PDB file of C-alpha atoms and ligand atoms in Angstrom:
ATOM      1  CA  MET A   1       6.754   5.999  -2.002  1.00 53.00           C
ATOM      2  CA  GLY A   2       4.019   7.238  -4.185  1.00 53.00           C
ATOM      3  CA  THR A   3       5.611   9.070  -7.370  1.00 59.00           C
ATOM      4  CA  LYS A   4       3.174  12.012  -8.164  1.00 62.00           C
ATOM      5  CA  SER A   5       3.033  12.329 -11.793  1.00 59.00           C
ATOM      6  CA  VAL A   6       2.448  16.272 -12.818  1.00 57.00           C
ATOM      7  CA  LYS A   7       0.590  16.872 -16.133  1.00 58.00           C
ATOM      8  CA  ILE A   8       2.899  18.889 -18.718  1.00 55.00           C
ATOM      9  CA  SER A   9       0.324  18.889 -21.726  1.00 55.00           C
ATOM     10  CA  LYS A  10       0.226  22.419 -20.586  1.00 57.00           C
ATOM     11  CA  VAL A  11       2.923  23.678 -20.168  1.00 53.00           C
ATOM     12  CA  PRO A  12       4.636  23.608 -23.790  1.00 54.00           C
ATOM     13  CA  SER A  13       3.141  26.647 -24.582  1.00 54.00           C
ATOM     14  CA  ALA A  14       4.917  28.940 -22.765  1.00 49.00           C
ATOM     15  CA  PHE A  15       7.848  27.216 -24.940  1.00 52.00           C
ATOM     16  CA  SER A  16       6.601  27.856 -28.421  1.00 56.00           C
ATOM     17  CA  LYS A  17       5.976  31.411 -27.455  1.00 59.00           C
ATOM     18  CA  GLY A  18       9.557  31.850 -27.024  1.00 63.00           C
ATOM     19  CA  ASP A  19       9.256  33.925 -23.956  1.00 67.00           C
ATOM     20  CA  TRP A  20      10.900  30.664 -21.691  1.00 71.00           C
ATOM     21  CA  LYS A  21       9.532  31.116 -18.033  1.00 77.00           C
ATOM     22  CA  PRO A  22      11.139  28.788 -15.312  1.00 81.00           C
ATOM     23  CA  ILE A  23       7.627  27.257 -14.568  1.00 82.00           C
ATOM     24  CA  ASP A  24       6.532  28.250 -11.049  1.00 86.00           C
ATOM     25  CA  MET A  25       6.510  24.876  -9.242  1.00 86.00           C
ATOM     26  CA  SER A  26       4.100  25.726  -6.692  1.00 87.00           C
ATOM     27  CA  LYS A  27       1.477  26.652  -8.529  1.00 88.00           C
ATOM     28  CA  VAL A  28       1.553  23.065 -10.436  1.00 86.00           C
ATOM     29  CA  TYR A  29       1.111  21.575  -7.104  1.00 87.00           C
ATOM     30  CA  LYS A  30      -1.699  24.117  -6.147  1.00 90.00           C
ATOM     31  CA  ASN A  31      -3.347  23.174  -9.866  1.00 90.00           C
ATOM     32  CA  GLN A  32      -3.133  19.286  -9.006  1.00 88.00           C
ATOM     33  CA  GLU A  33      -3.890  19.655  -5.219  1.00 90.00           C
ATOM     34  CA  LYS A  34      -6.991  21.308  -6.595  1.00 91.00           C
ATOM     35  CA  GLN A  35      -7.816  18.292  -9.724  1.00 90.00           C
ATOM     36  CA  GLU A  36      -6.867  15.714  -6.892  1.00 89.00           C
ATOM     37  CA  ALA A  37      -9.257  17.414  -4.420  1.00 91.00           C
ATOM     38  CA  GLN A  38     -11.872  17.415  -7.003  1.00 92.00           C
ATOM     39  CA  ASP A  39     -11.404  13.993  -7.861  1.00 92.00           C
ATOM     40  CA  LEU A  40     -12.108  12.983  -4.559  1.00 92.00           C
ATOM     41  CA  ILE A  41     -15.360  14.672  -4.303  1.00 94.00           C
ATOM     42  CA  ARG A  42     -16.333  13.440  -7.109  1.00 94.00           C
ATOM     43  CA  TYR A  43     -15.177   9.784  -5.574  1.00 94.00           C
ATOM     44  CA  LYS A  44     -17.006  10.098  -2.872  1.00 95.00           C
ATOM     45  CA  LYS A  45     -20.187  11.475  -4.340  1.00 96.00           C
ATOM     46  CA  GLU A  46     -19.973   7.945  -6.359  1.00 95.00           C
ATOM     47  CA  ILE A  47     -19.683   6.083  -3.489  1.00 94.00           C
ATOM     48  CA  ALA A  48     -22.719   7.885  -1.395  1.00 96.00           C
ATOM     49  CA  LYS A  49     -24.795   7.444  -4.473  1.00 96.00           C
ATOM     50  CA  GLU A  50     -24.024   4.005  -5.134  1.00 94.00           C
ATOM     51  CA  GLU A  51     -24.620   3.678  -0.965  1.00 94.00           C
ATOM     52  CA  LYS A  52     -27.791   4.992  -1.596  1.00 96.00           C
ATOM     53  CA  ARG A  53     -28.311   2.624  -4.501  1.00 95.00           C
ATOM     54  CA  LEU A  54     -27.568  -0.158  -2.269  1.00 94.00           C
ATOM     55  CA  GLU A  55     -30.147   0.684   0.029  1.00 95.00           C
ATOM     56  CA  LYS A  56     -32.606   0.898  -2.285  1.00 95.00           C
ATOM     57  CA  LEU A  57     -31.644  -2.530  -3.339  1.00 96.00           C
ATOM     58  CA  ASN A  58     -34.219  -5.077  -2.769  1.00 96.00           C
ATOM     59  CA  CYS A  59     -34.645  -8.920  -3.205  1.00 97.00           C
ATOM     60  CA  PRO A  60     -36.476 -10.003  -6.658  1.00 96.00           C
ATOM     61  CA  ALA A  61     -38.703 -12.671  -4.698  1.00 97.00           C
ATOM     62  CA  CYS A  62     -40.129 -10.611  -1.319  1.00 98.00           C
ATOM     63  CA  LYS A  63     -38.853  -6.778  -2.377  1.00 97.00           C
ATOM     64  CA  SER A  64     -37.554  -6.892   0.930  1.00 97.00           C
ATOM     65  CA  ILE A  65     -34.361  -4.395   1.103  1.00 97.00           C
ATOM     66  CA  ASN A  66     -33.753  -6.521   4.763  1.00 97.00           C
ATOM     67  CA  LYS A  67     -30.228  -8.300   3.235  1.00 97.00           C
ATOM     68  CA  LEU A  68     -27.181  -9.424   4.078  1.00 97.00           C
ATOM     69  CA  HIS A  69     -24.306  -8.821   1.905  1.00 94.00           C
ATOM     70  CA  TYR A  70     -22.203 -11.577   1.780  1.00 95.00           C
ATOM     71  CA  CYS A  71     -18.431 -11.225  -0.088  1.00 92.00           C
ATOM     72  CA  LYS A  72     -15.586 -13.536   0.200  1.00 92.00           C
ATOM     73  CA  ARG A  73     -12.484 -12.264  -1.403  1.00 90.00           C
ATOM     74  CA  ASP A  74      -9.086 -13.850  -1.859  1.00 91.00           C
ATOM     75  CA  SER A  75      -5.395 -12.553  -1.603  1.00 91.00           C
ATOM     76  CA  ASN A  76      -2.157 -12.796  -2.734  1.00 91.00           C
ATOM     77  CA  GLY A  77      -0.690 -14.252   0.729  1.00 90.00           C
ATOM     78  CA  ILE A  78       1.238 -11.146   1.254  1.00 89.00           C
ATOM     79  CA  ILE A  79       0.673  -9.214   4.566  1.00 88.00           C
ATOM     80  CA  GLY A  80       1.879  -5.454   4.396  1.00 87.00           C
ATOM     81  CA  PRO A  81       3.212  -3.740   1.716  1.00 89.00           C
ATOM     82  CA  GLY A  82       2.551  -5.224  -1.730  1.00 89.00           C
ATOM     83  CA  SER A  83       0.015  -7.200  -0.071  1.00 87.00           C
ATOM     84  CA  ARG A  84      -3.529  -7.434  -2.840  1.00 88.00           C
ATOM     85  CA  SER A  85      -6.676  -8.757  -2.282  1.00 87.00           C
ATOM     86  CA  TRP A  86      -9.875  -9.157  -4.965  1.00 88.00           C
ATOM     87  CA  LEU A  87     -13.345 -10.131  -4.429  1.00 87.00           C
ATOM     88  CA  ILE A  88     -14.035 -13.376  -5.874  1.00 90.00           C
ATOM     89  CA  GLU A  89     -17.647 -14.179  -4.559  1.00 91.00           C
ATOM     90  CA  GLU A  90     -20.366 -11.357  -3.660  1.00 92.00           C
ATOM     91  CA  TYR A  91     -24.027 -11.526  -3.174  1.00 95.00           C
ATOM     92  CA  TYR A  92     -26.727 -11.013  -0.986  1.00 97.00           C
ATOM     93  CA  ILE A  93     -29.366 -12.845   0.954  1.00 97.00           C
ATOM     94  CA  CYS A  94     -32.539 -11.554   1.714  1.00 98.00           C
ATOM     95  CA  LYS A  95     -33.249 -12.193   5.759  1.00 98.00           C
ATOM     96  CA  ASP A  96     -36.439 -11.843   4.938  1.00 98.00           C
ATOM     97  CA  CYS A  97     -37.309 -15.031   2.445  1.00 98.00           C
ATOM     98  CA  GLY A  98     -33.949 -15.885   2.664  1.00 97.00           C
ATOM     99  CA  ILE A  99     -33.100 -16.241  -1.483  1.00 97.00           C
ATOM    100  CA  HIS A 100     -29.405 -15.286  -1.853  1.00 97.00           C
ATOM    101  CA  PHE A 101     -29.506 -12.899  -5.185  1.00 96.00           C
ATOM    102  CA  SER A 102     -26.894 -10.315  -7.047  1.00 94.00           C
ATOM    103  CA  ASP A 103     -26.484  -6.937  -7.402  1.00 92.00           C
ATOM    104  CA  LEU A 104     -26.812  -6.725 -11.099  1.00 89.00           C
ATOM    105  CA  HIS A 105     -26.531  -3.119 -11.348  1.00 89.00           C
ATOM    106  CA  LYS A 106     -23.044  -2.804  -9.284  1.00 88.00           C
ATOM    107  CA  LYS A 107     -20.601  -0.157 -10.336  1.00 85.00           C
ATOM    108  CA  GLU A 108     -17.253  -0.600 -10.189  1.00 84.00           C
ATOM    109  CA  ILE A 109     -15.736   3.337  -8.847  1.00 86.00           C
ATOM    110  CA  ALA A 110     -11.758   3.354  -8.744  1.00 83.00           C
ATOM    111  CA  LEU A 111     -10.674   5.422  -6.428  1.00 80.00           C
ATOM    112  CA  PRO A 112      -9.538   8.987  -8.013  1.00 79.00           C
ATOM    113  CA  TYR A 113      -5.659   8.363  -7.603  1.00 67.00           C
ATOM    114  CA  LYS A 114      -3.287   6.389  -6.234  1.00 61.00           C
ATOM    115  CA  GLY A 115      -0.635   7.154  -3.472  1.00 51.00           C
ATOM    116  CA  LEU A 116      -2.867   8.159  -0.584  1.00 48.00           C
ATOM    117  CA  TRP A 117      -4.268   4.900   0.037  1.00 46.00           C
TER     118      TRP A 117
HETATM  119 ZN1  LIG B   1     -36.455 -11.755  -0.320  1.00 93.36          ZN
END
């Protein structure tokens, strides 16, 4: 179950004026949805940018972009809800000259919000 947190930082102004109005929750949710949609767009843009950068990532020795991505993951051993896995080793192998190299500019892109995935 994902609990949605609603930002209430903008609400108190309605209280301080003295004319308290019931909060229109549909409006709150609409704003939240808008925010989430924007976050998701930003997230997708960042992913796309990172993918483009990775495409151009070339071998430090022969400059070839023909590479294999190797990554090794570990997990907490739980299958299903509560399962978690993380990267323990990651590098690229040049398909042309065979050297192993790391992506020094790797960017961690965090998911915009939790509960969807
Ligand atoms: Zn190479």
